[in-house]
Amino acid sequence: MNFDYSEEQTLIKDSVAKYLQNNYDFDTRKKIAASELGYSNEHWQQFAELGWLAIPFAEHLGGFGGNAIDDAIVMEELGKGLALEPYLACVIMFGGLLANGPDASRHEQDIAAIIDGSLQGAVAFTETQSRYELADVKTTASLSNGQYILNGEKVVVANGQAADKLIISARTAGEQSDTTGITLFYVDANAAGVSKTDYPMMDGHRVANITLTDVAVDSENIVGEVHHGYDNLARAIDRAIIATAAEALGIMEKLLHTTVAYTQTRKQFGVAIGSFQALQHRMVDMFINVEQTRSLLLRSACSNVAAHQASDPNTCEELLKQSKQDTLALKVMVAQVGKLVGDEALQMHGGIGMTDELDVGHYVKRLLRINTMFGDEDYSMQAFAKGSLG
Amino acid sequence: MNFDYSEEQTLIKDSVAKYLQNNYDFDTRKKIAASELGYSNEHWQQFAELGWLAIPFAEHLGGFGGNAIDDAIVMEELGKGLALEPYLACVIMFGGLLANGPDASRHEQDIAAIIDGSLQGAVAFTETQSRYELADVKTTASLSNGQYILNGEKVVVANGQAADKLIISARTAGEQSDTTGITLFYVDANAAGVSKTDYPMMDGHRVANITLTDVAVDSENIVGEVHHGYDNLARAIDRAIIATAAEALGIMEKLLHTTVAYTQTRKQFGVAIGSFQALQHRMVDMFINVEQTRSLLLRSACSNVAAHQASDPNTCEELLKQSKQDTLALKVMVAQVGKLVGDEALQMHGGIGMTDELDVGHYVKRLLRINTMFGDEDYSMQAFAKGSLG
Amino acid sequence: MDITFSDSDQAFRTEVRQFFAESYTDDLKQRLGSSATFSEAIIDWQKVLYQQGWIAPDWPAEYGGTGWSSAKKFIYETERAQAGVPDVLPFGLKMVGPVIYNFGTDEQKTKFLPAILNSDHWWCQGYSEPGAGSDLASLSTRAERDGDHYVVNGAKVWTSYAQYADWIFCLVRTSSDGKPQQGISFLLIDMTLPGISINPIIGIDNRHTLNEVVFDNVRVPVDGLIGEENKGWTYAKSLLAHERNAIAGVGDIKNGLSAIHEHAEKTMSAGQPLTRDPAFRARFSQIQIDVMALEYSELRTVAKSISGQGPGPESSLLKIRGTELQQRVQELMLYVAGNFAGAQTSDSIGNDFADRARVEYMYGRAATVYGGSNEIQKNIIAKAILGLG
Amino acid sequence: MDITFSDSDQAFRTEVRQFFAESYTDDLKQRLGSSATFSEAIIDWQKVLYQQGWIAPDWPAEYGGTGWSSAKKFIYETERAQAGVPDVLPFGLKMVGPVIYNFGTDEQKTKFLPAILNSDHWWCQGYSEPGAGSDLASLSTRAERDGDHYVVNGAKVWTSYAQYADWIFCLVRTSSDGKPQQGISFLLIDMTLPGISINPIIGIDNRHTLNEVVFDNVRVPVDGLIGEENKGWTYAKSLLAHERNAIAGVGDIKNGLSAIHEHAEKTMSAGQPLTRDPAFRARFSQIQIDVMALEYSELRTVAKSISGQGPGPESSLLKIRGTELQQRVQELMLYVAGNFAGAQTSDSIGNDFADRARVEYMYGRAATVYGGSNEIQKNIIAKAILGLG
């Protein structure tokens, strides 16, 4: 029993932390956020060269063989550095869906392109009406002459603006919210009938709404099995939740330390405001909650790894169920603690915290946005309750 | 527009406050709580002589013509004094049901007996399975030879141990949770087939479970109309909620003042603990919440009065609906603030607060019990949401 | 106890309601909603109010106020919020105006009050400084007397709308003797004077509302001094109490809840409108309940005011709970916006509620900081009401 | 990172689980549950543990401890809580025992340690005093040297189970020079000595657990002194850190949740089990989520301990969050009990859950006060971890 990182993991952590410290200061980030792409391709190529884009992929696919714990290590540091690059959207989600299915070998080439930084991908699964229900899919795919014809709209697609390739969930059977009958299609972003509208979110990340009008997809361009895309997608989202939780944890720690430091220098009525006991106790509450979040992140990451390592199918199913609950619990806590830490950091920074020129507000906005990705506090809490109380 | 009490109201308030201060200290209360009856008949007779038992009754019934605001004035002071006498159960609820129905004149004699302190009554409406649903009634009343035969059990009946007369809700038609088909029966507590088990609650008040086995009730002994007892009962409960809220407010104010005073005398590390800013801000939170509770109590009491004064039936219905929402909101806030104030009062009193010999714990227990009377926080919140969101 | 308004008050309510329905046009509403047209539109609207004679409810009638009773003022404010009409710019009408008619010279009154009433002068406020937030007394912008002028050096910060302002009222240090509160003077400064520069501050809502105003040897005529030199703190304090009282914002909170209700009804969640979701219902109801209480807390203050008692430290309660509730409404808006929350565009993304939710949430974070932070308000209650030392 | 236990640890878990299943009988369970039989039953149970050799997991093997690794201790504690087995009385085994084997003389070790292990001596703790709560250093019970004796005068309060105790360990003031922490000595006192009287304190749970212990010229032999005179504070401190670490109570919280779940399933609300009620579900889930995190916070401390790092100030986190969660469980129990909440009888009222809920809720209020109040713990974290002055 130990929670220490291995030597390799420590190397990754230090590598990401040091790179961002040296190359990704707040002014640099502002410029990147204002760019058309919403992230920096130069940095992305550096990420590739430093080997980070290979981390979650299996060794036989040219990867490092990393798991949810390794994701978390990278993401926590990306969170602290407030990096805009689409590690989550392109590597963990898009790459993960390609690499973790039974047909991974078919995607070897594209995975290699992800790893070397030459391919951008995105997963398009959210629709205007779906809110956080993965199974609520109105986009249709109907078979016609051996091709699937896709029609519908996906919204707020992370990295949609930059993606060369898209994985799109569409309904091939069943009713609007059935979990079966959903298929994941592998679509070229430049295919005829695909159109994008992209826009920035408050956290500086760009996203796109993607309209599909009679988009023809060859029947072999399916990720996983026909009608059975839901489970794949749900598992990819679980791993993405853990990854964003790690990013959020990095942000919370940054905000906590920034706030503690600020209250020690900021004076009011002749003394540092950090000497006021009411503020001290509130910062202690922040600390306790951030530590609790780290504990739950460790729990979720470890149970995700355990579930995917289990060989016996019964054990595996049991562990997956447990891991699902851990992940939902984590999602709830990240939302709650993110809100608390963000609010308190802004409040204790006072006026200066309300300005665009201080980084605090930008960290807070990323935390708020994370809360609405893959299910908010209320959605996740209700799903958790279903898991534990039926 | 003013929130000042009238001269008469101020007299009542001062009368109750002064009487309790002079005659109802904490040791006296302890002895009364330990008695078989659970309250003091001597004090009750004094209440009668001072005219308090007449307050809510109409003038033509020998009363003072008081309304929900007047109830609140008395109850707030009874709360501050932590009085055990059944003003709520016997005067406001039992008396109110007799006096506010269309058949009030039939009960003139019994109302006079309530006013002079010679009659004790109780309303028995809660069943083991019903929780807070007034309409969930399994107790049956079947008509047989011109008499109703009652069978069933009522639980946690306030003042049940002392009551000479009972008003009992029983089902004369409909299914278990229908609002129609409930009839209120007026039953002698010594009638054949009525048996009681009484026990103390943590707040020092005694209650009884009442079993009804083939209890025969003459068909004229009905309060209100056959099958239509629900609305009467619900309105009586609304008024009772406002009254207990006032009691709770009195308790909260007492706890707030006691806590502020205690933290100013109690020293730790050489200074009064009331000088620690963290505690100060928490006491300010208590204060703000208590003031908010007072505001909502005023709102509810006023809207209850307005609804019952309206002559136009449409206006009346609209006002009743509004009053119902106000009352549910009040119930929620009393639960929440009661919990906050009780917790904080105990915590800031430290060890001494955990003892039976200090009054603080007893105030807290009464607050906790009030939360489970007539619907707890969650129940009332959901009912409120139904009223405002459908 | 009597919670009804008089017949004449009720008639007034009808009159006010009608006026807003007719005069607050859709065109005004739309122009006020866009940052590009806001500054012009608000002046247009204020001139409408001026024409109606309602521009300054709080001013004494002799200076151009309405002469309304406390009850009428409350009714006016309630109806304004309920109609979704924004409040007037406070800097001239609610801040420096009262200071001028209370403490100014006849010349100052003649020069400034009419221009405030008809919105010819846009005022801004120069209180806060870099390095001094709620602790106003520690300010360090200096004004040194030189003949008929003060020479002003220093910087003010968090100055709303300085980019549009003709005049700024400032607290400046004219002496460093005695306690920090002493030696402060209240100075009116023409924004066109040489040596004044404005540095925009972009807020976390991505808008330009705030500024830093820098004074570099600005020569201000001494007739801009309010009252006596070194007594500025007294004048400023009387104004702060006023500001605190106006801040509960019950009407705006109720408006926000209506917008949320409407949008949640159209938002699907798990196959049904979000208004059926138990968690949403609990969040929404909790805010409603708290604002129902706050509304009566405010009414209690109004009733006290009607009976001639001024607002005491309990106005801190209204500030604290009012701003907390405003922020909870803004938070719930963001929740309702769901996946779209935080979108920095309202065009063609299928959700026009999200942009409003983002801007209001972000801008709203300041409410618990300005006007005396909520922590300061708690200190005030602890000391002045609870008697905690 | 490795969150699994070794094979030998897993085998140990099975062994412990089996032992509790066999040895913790229904008879014991029932007798421990009633105040009338508790004091005898707990001794019976401790003697069973003694026979098994598991009475003192934390003690060094040379003094009769188990010699278990940190991992084994953690497993033992987890299984104990999961089986619903109450912890041993802490006063001898977890408090004064370690002080004696760390700082006592050989004579003291010989005299006291075996009697603690086999539960022949019932110990109680004399720290707190009327007028000094978390501020232990301000204590005023005096012990004056008179030949071979200390003459002790003063009073101790909040002394659990003093009515059963054979011995009490006390902090007493032997000098008033220097800082308040100096001049305190650690003294073992025979409860049968003349001049000791016990005043019961009835708790808000209506039970008699606590007492005031009054010393009136009690002559205590000097061989009851631990270590050096005036150094008692050092010995007490080492013990306090220990106490703080043991207090998270994750197992008990989970047990409480199970009881709630079971009872809520049988409780009807609006025609369906309470477990279907969205508000109940949210409350229950929130506690579960927080305890899932706390469990890993504790595991992280265990892992640190396995790798040889002692518990630091982060044990304050476990104390704060653990006691908060215990109280939230107790609160939810009371909610579930509904109309019956607060009934002071479990007989024939149709709800045997209510009495337990009441007692646990009321008794549990003390958890955030004792063992160093949660406010003190927050001060510790602010200073020792966050570096706030």
PDB file of C-alpha atoms in Angstrom, chain A residues 136-233:
ATOM      1  CA  ASP A 136     -30.232  10.953 -25.837  1.00  0.00           C
ATOM      2  CA  VAL A 137     -29.241  10.875 -29.510  1.00  0.00           C
ATOM      3  CA  LYS A 138     -31.421  12.324 -32.249  1.00  0.00           C
ATOM      4  CA  THR A 139     -28.741  12.351 -34.936  1.00  0.00           C
ATOM      5  CA  THR A 140     -29.673   9.554 -37.312  1.00  0.00           C
ATOM      6  CA  ALA A 141     -27.649   7.200 -39.448  1.00  0.00           C
ATOM      7  CA  SER A 142     -29.622   5.185 -41.960  1.00  0.00           C
ATOM      8  CA  LEU A 143     -28.204   2.434 -44.113  1.00  0.00           C
ATOM      9  CA  SER A 144     -28.538   3.012 -47.834  1.00  0.00           C
ATOM     10  CA  ASN A 145     -26.625   1.107 -50.497  1.00  0.00           C
ATOM     11  CA  GLY A 146     -24.022  -0.112 -48.034  1.00  0.00           C
ATOM     12  CA  GLN A 147     -23.387   3.375 -46.701  1.00  0.00           C
ATOM     13  CA  TYR A 148     -24.674   5.131 -43.629  1.00  0.00           C
ATOM     14  CA  ILE A 149     -26.259   8.533 -44.218  1.00  0.00           C
ATOM     15  CA  LEU A 150     -25.887  10.814 -41.177  1.00  0.00           C
ATOM     16  CA  ASN A 151     -28.171  13.722 -40.373  1.00  0.00           C
ATOM     17  CA  GLY A 152     -28.338  15.867 -37.262  1.00  0.00           C
ATOM     18  CA  GLU A 153     -26.440  18.365 -35.144  1.00  0.00           C
ATOM     19  CA  LYS A 154     -23.802  17.970 -32.434  1.00  0.00           C
ATOM     20  CA  VAL A 155     -23.077  20.924 -30.190  1.00  0.00           C
ATOM     21  CA  VAL A 156     -20.284  22.246 -27.965  1.00  0.00           C
ATOM     22  CA  VAL A 157     -17.855  19.721 -29.420  1.00  0.00           C
ATOM     23  CA  ALA A 158     -14.504  20.130 -27.698  1.00  0.00           C
ATOM     24  CA  ASN A 159     -11.689  20.522 -30.247  1.00  0.00           C
ATOM     25  CA  GLY A 160     -14.355  20.405 -32.957  1.00  0.00           C
ATOM     26  CA  GLN A 161     -12.889  23.540 -34.510  1.00  0.00           C
ATOM     27  CA  ALA A 162      -9.530  21.869 -35.124  1.00  0.00           C
ATOM     28  CA  ALA A 163     -10.429  18.231 -35.646  1.00  0.00           C
ATOM     29  CA  ASP A 164      -9.406  16.464 -38.842  1.00  0.00           C
ATOM     30  CA  LYS A 165     -11.400  13.422 -37.828  1.00  0.00           C
ATOM     31  CA  LEU A 166     -14.567  13.090 -35.803  1.00  0.00           C
ATOM     32  CA  ILE A 167     -16.129  10.270 -33.868  1.00  0.00           C
ATOM     33  CA  ILE A 168     -19.857  10.899 -33.981  1.00  0.00           C
ATOM     34  CA  SER A 169     -22.581   9.126 -32.043  1.00  0.00           C
ATOM     35  CA  ALA A 170     -25.669   8.516 -34.149  1.00  0.00           C
ATOM     36  CA  ARG A 171     -28.783   6.464 -33.839  1.00  0.00           C
ATOM     37  CA  THR A 172     -28.954   3.358 -36.009  1.00  0.00           C
ATOM     38  CA  ALA A 173     -31.836   1.781 -34.097  1.00  0.00           C
ATOM     39  CA  GLY A 174     -34.139   2.265 -31.133  1.00  0.00           C
ATOM     40  CA  GLU A 175     -35.916   5.269 -29.626  1.00  0.00           C
ATOM     41  CA  GLN A 176     -34.452   8.657 -28.761  1.00  0.00           C
ATOM     42  CA  SER A 177     -33.017   7.733 -25.367  1.00  0.00           C
ATOM     43  CA  ASP A 178     -32.339   4.022 -25.736  1.00  0.00           C
ATOM     44  CA  THR A 179     -28.828   2.946 -24.856  1.00  0.00           C
ATOM     45  CA  THR A 180     -28.833   0.318 -27.557  1.00  0.00           C
ATOM     46  CA  GLY A 181     -29.032   1.420 -31.131  1.00  0.00           C
ATOM     47  CA  ILE A 182     -26.279   3.995 -30.855  1.00  0.00           C
ATOM     48  CA  THR A 183     -23.328   3.623 -33.208  1.00  0.00           C
ATOM     49  CA  LEU A 184     -20.048   5.531 -33.246  1.00  0.00           C
ATOM     50  CA  PHE A 185     -19.037   6.692 -36.701  1.00  0.00           C
ATOM     51  CA  TYR A 186     -15.571   7.659 -37.814  1.00  0.00           C
ATOM     52  CA  VAL A 187     -15.994  10.675 -40.093  1.00  0.00           C
ATOM     53  CA  ASP A 188     -13.631  12.950 -41.940  1.00  0.00           C
ATOM     54  CA  ALA A 189     -14.214  16.512 -40.784  1.00  0.00           C
ATOM     55  CA  ASN A 190     -13.997  17.684 -44.378  1.00  0.00           C
ATOM     56  CA  ALA A 191     -16.495  15.183 -45.721  1.00  0.00           C
ATOM     57  CA  ALA A 192     -19.322  16.507 -47.816  1.00  0.00           C
ATOM     58  CA  GLY A 193     -22.267  17.584 -45.651  1.00  0.00           C
ATOM     59  CA  VAL A 194     -20.206  18.338 -42.528  1.00  0.00           C
ATOM     60  CA  SER A 195     -20.301  21.991 -41.506  1.00  0.00           C
ATOM     61  CA  LYS A 196     -18.951  23.644 -38.408  1.00  0.00           C
ATOM     62  CA  THR A 197     -19.621  26.802 -36.423  1.00  0.00           C
ATOM     63  CA  ASP A 198     -16.926  27.401 -33.865  1.00  0.00           C
ATOM     64  CA  TYR A 199     -16.862  29.767 -30.910  1.00  0.00           C
ATOM     65  CA  PRO A 200     -14.882  30.352 -27.735  1.00  0.00           C
ATOM     66  CA  MET A 201     -15.973  29.292 -24.264  1.00  0.00           C
ATOM     67  CA  MET A 202     -15.230  31.393 -21.194  1.00  0.00           C
ATOM     68  CA  ASP A 203     -12.336  29.136 -20.248  1.00  0.00           C
ATOM     69  CA  GLY A 204     -10.517  30.073 -23.446  1.00  0.00           C
ATOM     70  CA  HIS A 205     -11.115  26.688 -25.064  1.00  0.00           C
ATOM     71  CA  ARG A 206     -12.776  26.703 -28.451  1.00  0.00           C
ATOM     72  CA  VAL A 207     -15.608  24.359 -29.368  1.00  0.00           C
ATOM     73  CA  ALA A 208     -17.809  23.829 -32.395  1.00  0.00           C
ATOM     74  CA  ASN A 209     -21.368  23.004 -33.295  1.00  0.00           C
ATOM     75  CA  ILE A 210     -21.307  20.485 -36.108  1.00  0.00           C
ATOM     76  CA  THR A 211     -24.156  20.042 -38.563  1.00  0.00           C
ATOM     77  CA  LEU A 212     -24.453  16.823 -40.529  1.00  0.00           C
ATOM     78  CA  THR A 213     -26.490  16.945 -43.725  1.00  0.00           C
ATOM     79  CA  ASP A 214     -26.669  13.668 -45.596  1.00  0.00           C
ATOM     80  CA  VAL A 215     -23.127  12.792 -44.692  1.00  0.00           C
ATOM     81  CA  ALA A 216     -22.254   9.464 -46.286  1.00  0.00           C
ATOM     82  CA  VAL A 217     -20.055   7.126 -44.226  1.00  0.00           C
ATOM     83  CA  ASP A 218     -18.740   3.785 -45.435  1.00  0.00           C
ATOM     84  CA  SER A 219     -19.974   0.947 -43.297  1.00  0.00           C
ATOM     85  CA  GLU A 220     -16.456  -0.033 -42.221  1.00  0.00           C
ATOM     86  CA  ASN A 221     -15.927   3.403 -40.693  1.00  0.00           C
ATOM     87  CA  ILE A 222     -17.478   2.422 -37.414  1.00  0.00           C
ATOM     88  CA  VAL A 223     -15.723   2.505 -34.056  1.00  0.00           C
ATOM     89  CA  GLY A 224     -16.698  -0.607 -32.127  1.00  0.00           C
ATOM     90  CA  GLU A 225     -19.868  -2.434 -33.082  1.00  0.00           C
ATOM     91  CA  VAL A 226     -23.020  -1.289 -34.801  1.00  0.00           C
ATOM     92  CA  HIS A 227     -25.808  -0.425 -32.300  1.00  0.00           C
ATOM     93  CA  HIS A 228     -23.416  -0.935 -29.382  1.00  0.00           C
ATOM     94  CA  GLY A 229     -21.518   2.317 -29.227  1.00  0.00           C
ATOM     95  CA  TYR A 230     -23.004   3.427 -25.909  1.00  0.00           C
ATOM     96  CA  ASP A 231     -20.853   1.337 -23.575  1.00  0.00           C
ATOM     97  CA  ASN A 232     -17.650   2.327 -25.372  1.00  0.00           C
ATOM     98  CA  LEU A 233     -18.611   5.955 -25.196  1.00  0.00           C
TER      99      LEU A 233
END
